[in-house]
JSON list of C-alpha atoms in Angstrom, two decimals:
[
{"chain": "H", "resi": 1, "resn": "MET", "atom": "CA", "xyz": [-70.62, -51.36, -43.61]},
{"chain": "H", "resi": 2, "resn": "ASP", "atom": "CA", "xyz": [-71.10, -47.70, -41.80]},
{"chain": "H", "resi": 3, "resn": "GLU", "atom": "CA", "xyz": [-71.47, -48.08, -37.98]},
{"chain": "H", "resi": 4, "resn": "GLN", "atom": "CA", "xyz": [-73.24, -45.57, -36.23]},
{"chain": "H", "resi": 5, "resn": "ILE", "atom": "CA", "xyz": [-72.83, -45.48, -32.57]},
{"chain": "H", "resi": 6, "resn": "ILE", "atom": "CA", "xyz": [-75.56, -44.05, -30.44]},
{"chain": "H", "resi": 7, "resn": "THR", "atom": "CA", "xyz": [-75.97, -43.78, -26.26]},
{"chain": "H", "resi": 8, "resn": "TYR", "atom": "CA", "xyz": [-80.12, -43.56, -26.05]},
{"chain": "H", "resi": 9, "resn": "ASP", "atom": "CA", "xyz": [-83.07, -45.59, -26.14]},
{"chain": "H", "resi": 10, "resn": "ILE", "atom": "CA", "xyz": [-83.89, -45.17, -30.26]},
{"chain": "H", "resi": 11, "resn": "GLU", "atom": "CA", "xyz": [-88.16, -45.32, -29.51]},
{"chain": "H", "resi": 12, "resn": "SER", "atom": "CA", "xyz": [-88.30, -42.83, -27.11]},
{"chain": "H", "resi": 13, "resn": "LYS", "atom": "CA", "xyz": [-85.00, -40.62, -27.68]},
{"chain": "H", "resi": 14, "resn": "GLN", "atom": "CA", "xyz": [-84.17, -41.09, -23.91]},
{"chain": "H", "resi": 15, "resn": "MET", "atom": "CA", "xyz": [-81.14, -42.02, -22.88]},
{"chain": "H", "resi": 16, "resn": "ILE", "atom": "CA", "xyz": [-80.65, -45.58, -21.51]},
{"chain": "H", "resi": 17, "resn": "THR", "atom": "CA", "xyz": [-78.00, -46.61, -18.91]},
{"chain": "H", "resi": 18, "resn": "ALA", "atom": "CA", "xyz": [-75.72, -49.95, -18.49]},
{"chain": "H", "resi": 19, "resn": "ALA", "atom": "CA", "xyz": [-77.88, -50.25, -14.46]},
{"chain": "H", "resi": 20, "resn": "GLN", "atom": "CA", "xyz": [-81.04, -49.34, -16.39]},
{"chain": "H", "resi": 21, "resn": "MET", "atom": "CA", "xyz": [-80.13, -52.39, -18.48]},
{"chain": "H", "resi": 22, "resn": "ARG", "atom": "CA", "xyz": [-79.56, -54.27, -15.41]},
{"chain": "H", "resi": 23, "resn": "ALA", "atom": "CA", "xyz": [-82.67, -53.09, -13.41]},
{"chain": "H", "resi": 24, "resn": "ALA", "atom": "CA", "xyz": [-85.02, -54.05, -16.38]},
{"chain": "H", "resi": 25, "resn": "ARG", "atom": "CA", "xyz": [-82.98, -57.90, -15.97]},
{"chain": "H", "resi": 26, "resn": "ALA", "atom": "CA", "xyz": [-83.31, -57.95, -12.76]},
{"chain": "H", "resi": 27, "resn": "LEU", "atom": "CA", "xyz": [-87.10, -57.31, -12.78]},
{"chain": "H", "resi": 28, "resn": "LEU", "atom": "CA", "xyz": [-87.95, -60.11, -15.17]},
{"chain": "H", "resi": 29, "resn": "GLY", "atom": "CA", "xyz": [-85.54, -62.22, -13.20]},
{"chain": "H", "resi": 30, "resn": "MET", "atom": "CA", "xyz": [-83.37, -62.67, -16.69]},
{"chain": "H", "resi": 31, "resn": "ASP", "atom": "CA", "xyz": [-79.62, -63.72, -17.11]},
{"chain": "H", "resi": 32, "resn": "GLN", "atom": "CA", "xyz": [-77.51, -61.95, -19.43]},
{"chain": "H", "resi": 33, "resn": "LYS", "atom": "CA", "xyz": [-77.77, -64.93, -21.26]},
{"chain": "H", "resi": 34, "resn": "THR", "atom": "CA", "xyz": [-81.12, -64.98, -21.79]},
{"chain": "H", "resi": 35, "resn": "LEU", "atom": "CA", "xyz": [-81.31, -61.19, -22.90]},
{"chain": "H", "resi": 36, "resn": "ALA", "atom": "CA", "xyz": [-78.72, -62.24, -25.60]},
{"chain": "H", "resi": 37, "resn": "GLU", "atom": "CA", "xyz": [-80.89, -64.76, -27.10]},
{"chain": "H", "resi": 38, "resn": "LEU", "atom": "CA", "xyz": [-84.21, -62.73, -26.82]},
{"chain": "H", "resi": 39, "resn": "SER", "atom": "CA", "xyz": [-82.40, -59.91, -28.71]},
{"chain": "H", "resi": 40, "resn": "GLY", "atom": "CA", "xyz": [-80.34, -62.11, -31.06]},
{"chain": "H", "resi": 41, "resn": "LEU", "atom": "CA", "xyz": [-77.03, -60.87, -29.69]},
{"chain": "H", "resi": 42, "resn": "SER", "atom": "CA", "xyz": [-74.23, -62.22, -28.01]},
{"chain": "H", "resi": 43, "resn": "VAL", "atom": "CA", "xyz": [-73.35, -62.71, -24.29]},
{"chain": "H", "resi": 44, "resn": "PRO", "atom": "CA", "xyz": [-69.90, -60.47, -24.93]},
{"chain": "H", "resi": 45, "resn": "THR", "atom": "CA", "xyz": [-72.08, -57.68, -26.36]},
{"chain": "H", "resi": 46, "resn": "ILE", "atom": "CA", "xyz": [-74.79, -57.56, -23.64]},
{"chain": "H", "resi": 47, "resn": "GLN", "atom": "CA", "xyz": [-71.95, -57.65, -21.10]},
{"chain": "H", "resi": 48, "resn": "ARG", "atom": "CA", "xyz": [-70.34, -54.82, -22.87]},
{"chain": "H", "resi": 49, "resn": "MET", "atom": "CA", "xyz": [-73.67, -52.87, -22.99]},
{"chain": "H", "resi": 50, "resn": "GLU", "atom": "CA", "xyz": [-74.15, -53.25, -19.39]},
{"chain": "H", "resi": 51, "resn": "ALA", "atom": "CA", "xyz": [-70.76, -52.40, -18.15]},
{"chain": "H", "resi": 52, "resn": "SER", "atom": "CA", "xyz": [-70.60, -48.95, -20.05]},
{"chain": "H", "resi": 53, "resn": "ASP", "atom": "CA", "xyz": [-70.64, -46.02, -17.43]},
{"chain": "H", "resi": 54, "resn": "GLY", "atom": "CA", "xyz": [-73.33, -44.06, -17.67]},
{"chain": "H", "resi": 55, "resn": "THR", "atom": "CA", "xyz": [-75.47, -44.58, -21.12]},
{"chain": "H", "resi": 56, "resn": "VAL", "atom": "CA", "xyz": [-74.96, -47.39, -22.85]},
{"chain": "H", "resi": 57, "resn": "ARG", "atom": "CA", "xyz": [-72.90, -47.08, -26.08]},
{"chain": "H", "resi": 58, "resn": "GLY", "atom": "CA", "xyz": [-73.36, -49.68, -28.56]},
{"chain": "H", "resi": 59, "resn": "VAL", "atom": "CA", "xyz": [-74.26, -49.95, -32.58]},
{"chain": "H", "resi": 60, "resn": "VAL", "atom": "CA", "xyz": [-77.95, -48.52, -33.51]},
{"chain": "H", "resi": 61, "resn": "GLY", "atom": "CA", "xyz": [-78.99, -52.11, -34.54]},
{"chain": "H", "resi": 62, "resn": "SER", "atom": "CA", "xyz": [-77.66, -53.95, -31.14]},
{"chain": "H", "resi": 63, "resn": "LEU", "atom": "CA", "xyz": [-79.47, -51.40, -28.85]},
{"chain": "H", "resi": 64, "resn": "THR", "atom": "CA", "xyz": [-83.02, -50.93, -30.89]},
{"chain": "H", "resi": 65, "resn": "LYS", "atom": "CA", "xyz": [-82.80, -55.19, -30.26]},
{"chain": "H", "resi": 66, "resn": "VAL", "atom": "CA", "xyz": [-81.80, -55.45, -26.83]},
{"chain": "H", "resi": 67, "resn": "VAL", "atom": "CA", "xyz": [-84.91, -52.05, -25.96]},
{"chain": "H", "resi": 68, "resn": "GLU", "atom": "CA", "xyz": [-87.37, -54.42, -28.07]},
{"chain": "H", "resi": 69, "resn": "ALA", "atom": "CA", "xyz": [-86.60, -57.51, -26.47]},
{"chain": "H", "resi": 70, "resn": "LEU", "atom": "CA", "xyz": [-86.57, -55.93, -22.85]},
{"chain": "H", "resi": 71, "resn": "GLU", "atom": "CA", "xyz": [-90.68, -53.66, -24.13]},
{"chain": "H", "resi": 72, "resn": "GLY", "atom": "CA", "xyz": [-90.99, -57.15, -25.26]},
{"chain": "H", "resi": 73, "resn": "ALA", "atom": "CA", "xyz": [-90.91, -58.63, -22.23]},
{"chain": "H", "resi": 74, "resn": "GLY", "atom": "CA", "xyz": [-92.93, -56.50, -20.40]},
{"chain": "H", "resi": 75, "resn": "ILE", "atom": "CA", "xyz": [-90.21, -53.23, -19.16]},
{"chain": "H", "resi": 76, "resn": "GLU", "atom": "CA", "xyz": [-90.86, -49.68, -19.54]},
{"chain": "H", "resi": 77, "resn": "LEU", "atom": "CA", "xyz": [-87.65, -47.81, -19.88]},
{"chain": "H", "resi": 78, "resn": "ILE", "atom": "CA", "xyz": [-88.60, -44.40, -18.64]},
{"chain": "H", "resi": 79, "resn": "GLY", "atom": "CA", "xyz": [-86.07, -41.91, -19.34]},
{"chain": "H", "resi": 80, "resn": "GLU", "atom": "CA", "xyz": [-84.83, -38.73, -16.87]},
{"chain": "H", "resi": 81, "resn": "GLY", "atom": "CA", "xyz": [-87.95, -36.55, -15.89]},
{"chain": "H", "resi": 82, "resn": "ALA", "atom": "CA", "xyz": [-90.10, -38.45, -17.81]},
{"chain": "H", "resi": 83, "resn": "ALA", "atom": "CA", "xyz": [-93.92, -39.96, -16.91]},
{"chain": "H", "resi": 84, "resn": "SER", "atom": "CA", "xyz": [-94.76, -43.41, -16.91]},
{"chain": "H", "resi": 85, "resn": "HIS", "atom": "CA", "xyz": [-98.54, -43.86, -17.99]},
{"chain": "H", "resi": 86, "resn": "SER", "atom": "CA", "xyz": [-98.53, -46.89, -18.65]},
{"chain": "H", "resi": 87, "resn": "GLY", "atom": "CA", "xyz": [-98.98, -48.29, -14.75]},
{"chain": "H", "resi": 88, "resn": "GLY", "atom": "CA", "xyz": [-97.54, -51.67, -13.39]},
{"chain": "H", "resi": 89, "resn": "ARG", "atom": "CA", "xyz": [-95.06, -51.61, -10.62]},
{"chain": "H", "resi": 90, "resn": "GLY", "atom": "CA", "xyz": [-91.29, -50.55, -11.23]},
{"chain": "H", "resi": 91, "resn": "VAL", "atom": "CA", "xyz": [-88.71, -48.77, -9.65]},
{"chain": "H", "resi": 92, "resn": "ARG", "atom": "CA", "xyz": [-87.46, -45.68, -10.38]},
{"chain": "H", "resi": 93, "resn": "LEU", "atom": "CA", "xyz": [-83.92, -44.08, -8.84]},
{"chain": "H", "resi": 94, "resn": "LYS", "atom": "CA", "xyz": [-83.98, -40.82, -7.18]},
{"chain": "H", "resi": 95, "resn": "SER", "atom": "CA", "xyz": [-81.82, -37.92, -6.93]},
{"chain": "H", "resi": 96, "resn": "PRO", "atom": "CA", "xyz": [-79.36, -38.42, -3.75]},
{"chain": "H", "resi": 97, "resn": "VAL", "atom": "CA", "xyz": [-80.37, -36.02, -1.01]},
{"chain": "H", "resi": 98, "resn": "PRO", "atom": "CA", "xyz": [-77.36, -34.11, 0.21]},
{"chain": "H", "resi": 99, "resn": "ARG", "atom": "CA", "xyz": [-76.03, -35.50, 3.49]},
{"chain": "H", "resi": 100, "resn": "PRO", "atom": "CA", "xyz": [-75.53, -32.87, 6.54]}
]
């Protein structure tokens, strides 16, 4: 079986970062075990994804399952520079302000 490695959210074609995954779980009050169960993946797979440096690296099918599980639980993943059109509460990381 040919496994393709990806670093973006399949649905929106936007990058999804490990920090976004962790933040999404935190907003939902969800632990890694619950995300693993909802996505049909193992806890070590979720841990590896969240330990990625920057953008999440993973097999297409696995990343899609995680994105779908988070979206099904009420999370909207917002890409860099993208607008959120669905409303609701959320948190967005802004560019750091240079210190004088």
